């Protein structure tokens, strides 16, 4: 029997409601009982089985993680491997172990063995959509990129799940999933469904 799952969406800044909606839709489509809620303090972070780090502004999200005292719990749960996390766009930056522009105001969580470059697509192309191929997905996925990062390097247990001409845009390392695009901005729930399967594997 599958236990109900509690998925949190970090709600300090960024595209929070879209992820709540996509995750609820994905659970429904997969016929899985679950609860999806906003996480913004230690108590509700400790209560969830998995977490989504939304897009937004990685400098701001990083600062708010520190200010709301979530960093210690997050790092502990990452280290103990009991919190599957999906990070999209700015969330992808936060999950990295290295950020190539070496900003002193972002404190990445060091969950995924990857180096990420922020705002990698230049100003004139701040926002675009592209059909991408994702490993294990039968059909292409319409990916929305908004001032998106690129994954410049991966190592040890990190696997690439999708690449475009400019570089790697989606990776998985054990229970951590990251992508430079915004799957919550389309009606296609396949990325959220993929994350649900990862969560179930880890429960
Ligand atoms: N460029 C932003 C950053 O690095 C991310 C943009 C987004 O999440 N849509 O913080």
mmCIF file of N, CA and C in Angstrom, residues 43-148:
data_model
loop_
_atom_site.group_PDB
_atom_site.id
_atom_site.type_symbol
_atom_site.label_atom_id
_atom_site.label_comp_id
_atom_site.label_asym_id
_atom_site.label_seq_id
_atom_site.Cartn_x
_atom_site.Cartn_y
_atom_site.Cartn_z
ATOM 1 N N UNK A 43 8.919 24.159 11.238
ATOM 2 C CA UNK A 43 7.923 23.154 11.607
ATOM 3 C C UNK A 43 7.337 22.496 10.350
ATOM 4 N N UNK A 44 6.908 23.312 9.393
ATOM 5 C CA UNK A 44 6.323 22.656 8.212
ATOM 6 C C UNK A 44 7.381 22.057 7.289
ATOM 7 N N UNK A 45 8.619 22.527 7.378
ATOM 8 C CA UNK A 45 9.685 21.861 6.595
ATOM 9 C C UNK A 45 9.947 20.457 7.148
ATOM 10 N N UNK A 46 9.909 20.335 8.465
ATOM 11 C CA UNK A 46 10.137 19.017 9.071
ATOM 12 C C UNK A 46 9.007 18.039 8.781
ATOM 13 N N UNK A 47 7.816 18.582 8.483
ATOM 14 C CA UNK A 47 6.648 17.716 8.326
ATOM 15 C C UNK A 47 6.480 17.131 6.928
ATOM 16 N N UNK A 48 7.193 17.674 5.919
ATOM 17 C CA UNK A 48 6.953 17.186 4.556
ATOM 18 C C UNK A 48 7.871 16.011 4.177
ATOM 19 N N UNK A 49 7.399 15.210 3.204
ATOM 20 C CA UNK A 49 8.199 14.082 2.702
ATOM 21 C C UNK A 49 9.110 14.509 1.572
ATOM 22 N N UNK A 50 8.786 15.621 0.928
ATOM 23 C CA UNK A 50 9.549 16.076 -0.235
ATOM 24 C C UNK A 50 9.321 17.565 -0.409
ATOM 25 N N UNK A 51 10.220 18.199 -1.176
ATOM 26 C CA UNK A 51 10.144 19.652 -1.287
ATOM 27 C C UNK A 51 10.384 20.107 -2.725
ATOM 28 N N UNK A 52 9.680 21.152 -3.130
ATOM 29 C CA UNK A 52 9.951 21.801 -4.415
ATOM 30 C C UNK A 52 10.533 23.189 -4.128
ATOM 31 N N UNK A 53 11.659 23.485 -4.772
ATOM 32 C CA UNK A 53 12.232 24.836 -4.702
ATOM 33 C C UNK A 53 11.855 25.535 -5.996
ATOM 34 N N UNK A 54 10.997 26.534 -5.934
ATOM 35 C CA UNK A 54 10.488 27.146 -7.172
ATOM 36 C C UNK A 54 11.484 28.082 -7.835
ATOM 37 N N UNK A 55 11.113 28.571 -9.010
ATOM 38 C CA UNK A 55 11.885 29.619 -9.655
ATOM 39 C C UNK A 55 11.577 30.938 -8.977
ATOM 40 N N UNK A 56 12.359 31.936 -9.287
ATOM 41 C CA UNK A 56 12.202 33.251 -8.664
ATOM 42 C C UNK A 56 13.535 33.950 -8.821
ATOM 43 N N UNK A 57 14.065 34.451 -7.760
ATOM 44 C CA UNK A 57 15.379 35.089 -7.809
ATOM 45 C C UNK A 57 16.270 34.371 -6.806
ATOM 46 N N UNK A 58 17.299 33.699 -7.307
ATOM 47 C CA UNK A 58 18.090 32.843 -6.403
ATOM 48 C C UNK A 58 18.758 33.622 -5.270
ATOM 49 N N UNK A 59 19.148 34.878 -5.527
ATOM 50 C CA UNK A 59 19.763 35.669 -4.441
ATOM 51 C C UNK A 59 18.735 35.887 -3.324
ATOM 52 N N UNK A 60 17.513 36.248 -3.710
ATOM 53 C CA UNK A 60 16.457 36.516 -2.718
ATOM 54 C C UNK A 60 16.054 35.235 -2.002
ATOM 55 N N UNK A 61 15.839 34.153 -2.771
ATOM 56 C CA UNK A 61 15.418 32.891 -2.142
ATOM 57 C C UNK A 61 16.488 32.435 -1.157
ATOM 58 N N UNK A 62 17.748 32.547 -1.572
ATOM 59 C CA UNK A 62 18.848 32.126 -0.718
ATOM 60 C C UNK A 62 18.862 32.932 0.587
ATOM 61 N N UNK A 63 18.691 34.252 0.460
ATOM 62 C CA UNK A 63 18.688 35.109 1.657
ATOM 63 C C UNK A 63 17.507 34.748 2.567
ATOM 64 N N UNK A 64 16.329 34.505 1.975
ATOM 65 C CA UNK A 64 15.160 34.211 2.790
ATOM 66 C C UNK A 64 15.251 32.828 3.452
ATOM 67 N N UNK A 65 15.963 31.907 2.801
ATOM 68 C CA UNK A 65 16.187 30.585 3.434
ATOM 69 C C UNK A 65 17.005 30.788 4.711
ATOM 70 N N UNK A 66 18.002 31.658 4.622
ATOM 71 C CA UNK A 66 18.831 31.940 5.811
ATOM 72 C C UNK A 66 17.991 32.636 6.883
ATOM 73 N N UNK A 67 17.275 33.699 6.444
ATOM 74 C CA UNK A 67 16.563 34.528 7.422
ATOM 75 C C UNK A 67 15.422 33.792 8.113
ATOM 76 N N UNK A 68 14.824 32.805 7.418
ATOM 77 C CA UNK A 68 13.723 32.100 8.085
ATOM 78 C C UNK A 68 14.231 30.837 8.777
ATOM 79 N N UNK A 69 15.529 30.775 8.988
ATOM 80 C CA UNK A 69 16.151 29.654 9.723
ATOM 81 C C UNK A 69 15.854 28.295 9.111
ATOM 82 N N UNK A 70 15.709 28.244 7.802
ATOM 83 C CA UNK A 70 15.407 26.962 7.161
ATOM 84 C C UNK A 70 16.669 26.252 6.711
ATOM 85 N N UNK A 71 17.760 26.982 6.627
ATOM 86 C CA UNK A 71 18.970 26.402 6.045
ATOM 87 C C UNK A 71 19.482 25.179 6.824
ATOM 88 N N UNK A 72 19.510 25.286 8.154
ATOM 89 C CA UNK A 72 20.057 24.172 8.944
ATOM 90 C C UNK A 72 19.231 22.893 8.756
ATOM 91 N N UNK A 73 17.909 23.045 8.811
ATOM 92 C CA UNK A 73 17.040 21.858 8.640
ATOM 93 C C UNK A 73 17.209 21.304 7.226
ATOM 94 N N UNK A 74 17.222 22.209 6.250
ATOM 95 C CA UNK A 74 17.381 21.767 4.861
ATOM 96 C C UNK A 74 18.690 20.992 4.684
ATOM 97 N N UNK A 75 19.786 21.571 5.183
ATOM 98 C CA UNK A 75 21.097 20.911 5.022
ATOM 99 C C UNK A 75 21.121 19.580 5.747
ATOM 100 N N UNK A 76 20.522 19.524 6.935
ATOM 101 C CA UNK A 76 20.519 18.266 7.691
ATOM 102 C C UNK A 76 19.723 17.195 6.955
ATOM 103 N N UNK A 77 18.558 17.571 6.440
ATOM 104 C CA UNK A 77 17.730 16.572 5.745
ATOM 105 C C UNK A 77 18.368 16.154 4.422
ATOM 106 N N UNK A 78 19.076 17.074 3.763
ATOM 107 C CA UNK A 78 19.789 16.722 2.530
ATOM 108 C C UNK A 78 20.901 15.729 2.853
ATOM 109 N N UNK A 79 21.645 16.026 3.907
ATOM 110 C CA UNK A 79 22.772 15.182 4.304
ATOM 111 C C UNK A 79 22.303 13.786 4.724
ATOM 112 N N UNK A 80 21.159 13.748 5.413
ATOM 113 C CA UNK A 80 20.629 12.455 5.879
ATOM 114 C C UNK A 80 19.835 11.722 4.803
ATOM 115 N N UNK A 81 19.764 12.278 3.620
ATOM 116 C CA UNK A 81 19.022 11.675 2.507
ATOM 117 C C UNK A 81 17.592 11.317 2.874
ATOM 118 N N UNK A 82 16.904 12.229 3.558
ATOM 119 C CA UNK A 82 15.480 11.959 3.788
ATOM 120 C C UNK A 82 14.571 13.087 3.311
ATOM 121 N N UNK A 83 15.029 13.806 2.276
ATOM 122 C CA UNK A 83 14.166 14.829 1.687
ATOM 123 C C UNK A 83 14.413 14.932 0.181
ATOM 124 N N UNK A 84 13.628 14.204 -0.621
ATOM 125 C CA UNK A 84 13.729 14.404 -2.070
ATOM 126 C C UNK A 84 13.383 15.858 -2.412
ATOM 127 N N UNK A 85 14.167 16.457 -3.286
ATOM 128 C CA UNK A 85 13.925 17.868 -3.648
ATOM 129 C C UNK A 85 13.935 18.035 -5.166
ATOM 130 N N UNK A 86 12.993 18.836 -5.656
ATOM 131 C CA UNK A 86 13.003 19.221 -7.067
ATOM 132 C C UNK A 86 13.201 20.740 -7.117
ATOM 133 N N UNK A 87 14.208 21.185 -7.861
ATOM 134 C CA UNK A 87 14.464 22.615 -7.972
ATOM 135 C C UNK A 87 14.295 23.069 -9.409
ATOM 136 N N UNK A 88 13.493 24.121 -9.613
ATOM 137 C CA UNK A 88 13.289 24.623 -10.971
ATOM 138 C C UNK A 88 13.870 26.030 -11.096
ATOM 139 N N UNK A 89 14.635 26.257 -12.126
ATOM 140 C CA UNK A 89 15.231 27.562 -12.445
ATOM 141 C C UNK A 89 16.037 28.115 -11.261
ATOM 142 N N UNK A 90 15.562 29.141 -10.553
ATOM 143 C CA UNK A 90 16.335 29.614 -9.396
ATOM 144 C C UNK A 90 16.530 28.469 -8.393
ATOM 145 N N UNK A 91 15.534 27.588 -8.290
ATOM 146 C CA UNK A 91 15.643 26.424 -7.396
ATOM 147 C C UNK A 91 16.768 25.494 -7.807
ATOM 148 N N UNK A 92 17.024 25.425 -9.122
ATOM 149 C CA UNK A 92 18.135 24.627 -9.658
ATOM 150 C C UNK A 92 19.463 25.236 -9.192
ATOM 151 N N UNK A 93 19.536 26.568 -9.235
ATOM 152 C CA UNK A 93 20.756 27.265 -8.796
ATOM 153 C C UNK A 93 21.032 26.955 -7.323
ATOM 154 N N UNK A 94 19.973 26.989 -6.515
ATOM 155 C CA UNK A 94 20.110 26.790 -5.059
ATOM 156 C C UNK A 94 20.571 25.358 -4.733
ATOM 157 N N UNK A 95 20.212 24.382 -5.582
ATOM 158 C CA UNK A 95 20.587 22.987 -5.294
ATOM 159 C C UNK A 95 22.036 22.660 -5.672
ATOM 160 N N UNK A 96 22.673 23.555 -6.411
ATOM 161 C CA UNK A 96 24.013 23.267 -6.947
ATOM 162 C C UNK A 96 25.077 23.195 -5.861
ATOM 163 N N UNK A 97 26.225 22.633 -6.229
ATOM 164 C CA UNK A 97 27.352 22.734 -5.305
ATOM 165 C C UNK A 97 28.274 23.880 -5.691
ATOM 166 N N UNK A 98 28.182 24.337 -6.950
ATOM 167 C CA UNK A 98 28.998 25.489 -7.356
ATOM 168 C C UNK A 98 28.197 26.401 -8.266
ATOM 169 N N UNK A 99 28.394 27.703 -8.092
ATOM 170 C CA UNK A 99 27.785 28.681 -8.996
ATOM 171 C C UNK A 99 28.939 29.397 -9.688
ATOM 172 N N UNK A 100 28.906 29.408 -11.026
ATOM 173 C CA UNK A 100 30.122 29.839 -11.726
ATOM 174 C C UNK A 100 30.445 31.314 -11.559
ATOM 175 N N UNK A 101 29.438 32.168 -11.276
ATOM 176 C CA UNK A 101 29.793 33.581 -11.100
ATOM 177 C C UNK A 101 30.202 33.914 -9.665
ATOM 178 N N UNK A 102 30.341 32.861 -8.841
ATOM 179 C CA UNK A 102 30.893 32.979 -7.486
ATOM 180 C C UNK A 102 30.338 34.159 -6.687
ATOM 181 N N UNK A 103 29.036 34.272 -6.657
ATOM 182 C CA UNK A 103 28.441 35.373 -5.908
ATOM 183 C C UNK A 103 28.489 35.067 -4.425
ATOM 184 N N UNK A 104 28.795 36.100 -3.655
ATOM 185 C CA UNK A 104 28.914 35.858 -2.221
ATOM 186 C C UNK A 104 27.563 35.959 -1.524
ATOM 187 N N UNK A 105 26.513 36.354 -2.302
ATOM 188 C CA UNK A 105 25.204 36.473 -1.651
ATOM 189 C C UNK A 105 24.266 35.316 -1.985
ATOM 190 N N UNK A 106 24.792 34.234 -2.573
ATOM 191 C CA UNK A 106 23.984 33.022 -2.759
ATOM 192 C C UNK A 106 24.686 31.894 -2.021
ATOM 193 N N UNK A 107 23.922 31.168 -1.227
ATOM 194 C CA UNK A 107 24.488 30.057 -0.467
ATOM 195 C C UNK A 107 23.869 28.765 -0.970
ATOM 196 N N UNK A 108 24.456 28.164 -2.007
ATOM 197 C CA UNK A 108 23.843 26.962 -2.571
ATOM 198 C C UNK A 108 23.840 25.816 -1.554
ATOM 199 N N UNK A 109 22.888 24.902 -1.729
ATOM 200 C CA UNK A 109 22.696 23.849 -0.722
ATOM 201 C C UNK A 109 23.606 22.642 -0.921
ATOM 202 N N UNK A 110 24.335 22.628 -2.032
ATOM 203 C CA UNK A 110 25.324 21.567 -2.228
ATOM 204 C C UNK A 110 24.688 20.173 -2.268
ATOM 205 N N UNK A 111 23.484 20.095 -2.866
ATOM 206 C CA UNK A 111 22.790 18.802 -2.922
ATOM 207 C C UNK A 111 23.178 18.030 -4.176
ATOM 208 N N UNK A 112 23.463 18.743 -5.263
ATOM 209 C CA UNK A 112 23.733 18.090 -6.550
ATOM 210 C C UNK A 112 25.132 18.461 -7.026
ATOM 211 N N UNK A 113 25.881 17.448 -7.481
ATOM 212 C CA UNK A 113 27.253 17.668 -7.949
ATOM 213 C C UNK A 113 27.233 18.330 -9.315
ATOM 214 N N UNK A 114 26.969 19.616 -9.309
ATOM 215 C CA UNK A 114 26.913 20.346 -10.586
ATOM 216 C C UNK A 114 27.374 21.780 -10.380
ATOM 217 N N UNK A 115 27.895 22.344 -11.482
ATOM 218 C CA UNK A 115 28.196 23.769 -11.503
ATOM 219 C C UNK A 115 27.187 24.458 -12.408
ATOM 220 N N UNK A 116 26.577 25.523 -11.903
ATOM 221 C CA UNK A 116 25.508 26.202 -12.619
ATOM 222 C C UNK A 116 25.929 27.635 -12.948
ATOM 223 N N UNK A 117 25.568 28.100 -14.150
ATOM 224 C CA UNK A 117 25.784 29.510 -14.487
ATOM 225 C C UNK A 117 24.425 30.192 -14.533
ATOM 226 N N UNK A 118 24.272 31.268 -13.806
ATOM 227 C CA UNK A 118 22.982 31.979 -13.754
ATOM 228 C C UNK A 118 22.773 32.814 -15.026
ATOM 229 N N UNK A 119 21.528 33.094 -15.346
ATOM 230 C CA UNK A 119 21.158 33.972 -16.473
ATOM 231 C C UNK A 119 21.985 33.674 -17.719
ATOM 232 N N UNK A 120 22.030 32.401 -18.088
ATOM 233 C CA UNK A 120 22.991 31.958 -19.102
ATOM 234 C C UNK A 120 22.574 32.269 -20.543
ATOM 235 N N UNK A 121 21.350 32.750 -20.738
ATOM 236 C CA UNK A 121 20.871 32.908 -22.119
ATOM 237 C C UNK A 121 20.854 34.357 -22.595
ATOM 238 N N UNK A 122 21.460 35.244 -21.814
ATOM 239 C CA UNK A 122 21.590 36.630 -22.270
ATOM 240 C C UNK A 122 20.287 37.397 -22.198
ATOM 241 N N UNK A 123 20.405 38.699 -22.254
ATOM 242 C CA UNK A 123 19.248 39.560 -22.042
ATOM 243 C C UNK A 123 18.189 39.473 -23.130
ATOM 244 N N UNK A 124 18.652 39.488 -24.378
ATOM 245 C CA UNK A 124 17.679 39.552 -25.467
ATOM 246 C C UNK A 124 16.821 38.289 -25.535
ATOM 247 N N UNK A 125 17.315 37.232 -24.925
ATOM 248 C CA UNK A 125 16.561 35.975 -24.963
ATOM 249 C C UNK A 125 16.085 35.620 -23.555
ATOM 250 N N UNK A 126 15.676 36.629 -22.805
ATOM 251 C CA UNK A 126 15.354 36.379 -21.399
ATOM 252 C C UNK A 126 14.316 35.282 -21.228
ATOM 253 N N UNK A 127 13.433 35.159 -22.201
ATOM 254 C CA UNK A 127 12.343 34.224 -22.037
ATOM 255 C C UNK A 127 12.046 33.531 -23.368
ATOM 256 N N UNK A 128 11.997 32.212 -23.364
ATOM 257 C CA UNK A 128 11.648 31.501 -24.599
ATOM 258 C C UNK A 128 11.127 30.111 -24.270
ATOM 259 N N UNK A 129 10.473 29.511 -25.261
ATOM 260 C CA UNK A 129 9.982 28.145 -25.080
ATOM 261 C C UNK A 129 10.670 27.256 -26.090
ATOM 262 N N UNK A 130 10.855 26.002 -25.726
ATOM 263 C CA UNK A 130 11.537 25.093 -26.634
ATOM 264 C C UNK A 130 11.053 23.664 -26.381
ATOM 265 N N UNK A 131 10.868 22.936 -27.456
ATOM 266 C CA UNK A 131 10.542 21.505 -27.305
ATOM 267 C C UNK A 131 11.833 20.771 -26.963
ATOM 268 N N UNK A 132 11.857 20.099 -25.851
ATOM 269 C CA UNK A 132 13.083 19.398 -25.446
ATOM 270 C C UNK A 132 12.801 17.901 -25.283
ATOM 271 N N UNK A 133 13.869 17.125 -25.365
ATOM 272 C CA UNK A 133 13.752 15.684 -25.114
ATOM 273 C C UNK A 133 14.251 15.424 -23.692
ATOM 274 N N UNK A 134 13.500 14.637 -22.932
ATOM 275 C CA UNK A 134 13.916 14.276 -21.571
ATOM 276 C C UNK A 134 14.072 12.758 -21.517
ATOM 277 N N UNK A 135 15.185 12.302 -20.999
ATOM 278 C CA UNK A 135 15.458 10.861 -20.901
ATOM 279 C C UNK A 135 14.286 10.149 -20.226
ATOM 280 N N UNK A 136 13.788 9.105 -20.830
ATOM 281 C CA UNK A 136 12.702 8.340 -20.224
ATOM 282 C C UNK A 136 11.311 8.856 -20.591
ATOM 283 N N UNK A 137 11.208 10.037 -21.215
ATOM 284 C CA UNK A 137 9.907 10.568 -21.620
ATOM 285 C C UNK A 137 9.680 10.168 -23.082
ATOM 286 N N UNK A 138 8.482 9.670 -23.349
ATOM 287 C CA UNK A 138 8.216 9.185 -24.702
ATOM 288 C C UNK A 138 8.166 10.319 -25.733
ATOM 289 N N UNK A 139 7.506 11.418 -25.339
ATOM 290 C CA UNK A 139 7.378 12.538 -26.277
ATOM 291 C C UNK A 139 8.087 13.774 -25.746
ATOM 292 N N UNK A 140 8.335 14.730 -26.639
ATOM 293 C CA UNK A 140 9.066 15.927 -26.216
ATOM 294 C C UNK A 140 8.231 16.752 -25.226
ATOM 295 N N UNK A 141 8.916 17.644 -24.535
ATOM 296 C CA UNK A 141 8.304 18.451 -23.472
ATOM 297 C C UNK A 141 8.475 19.918 -23.845
ATOM 298 N N UNK A 142 7.408 20.705 -23.697
ATOM 299 C CA UNK A 142 7.515 22.135 -24.014
ATOM 300 C C UNK A 142 8.078 22.874 -22.798
ATOM 301 N N UNK A 143 9.359 23.236 -22.885
ATOM 302 C CA UNK A 143 10.025 23.826 -21.717
ATOM 303 C C UNK A 143 10.026 25.350 -21.818
ATOM 304 N N UNK A 144 9.664 25.996 -20.709
ATOM 305 C CA UNK A 144 9.630 27.456 -20.646
ATOM 306 C C UNK A 144 10.870 27.934 -19.886
ATOM 307 N N UNK A 145 11.676 28.770 -20.547
ATOM 308 C CA UNK A 145 12.913 29.273 -19.941
ATOM 309 C C UNK A 145 12.747 30.761 -19.648
ATOM 310 N N UNK A 146 12.953 31.161 -18.416
ATOM 311 C CA UNK A 146 12.850 32.577 -18.048
ATOM 312 C C UNK A 146 14.129 32.977 -17.306
ATOM 313 N N UNK A 147 14.945 33.784 -17.919
ATOM 314 C CA UNK A 147 16.257 34.157 -17.368
ATOM 315 C C UNK A 147 16.913 32.912 -16.746
ATOM 316 N N UNK A 148 16.997 31.903 -17.561
ATOM 317 C CA UNK A 148 17.330 30.568 -17.060
ATOM 318 C C UNK A 148 18.827 30.347 -16.847
#
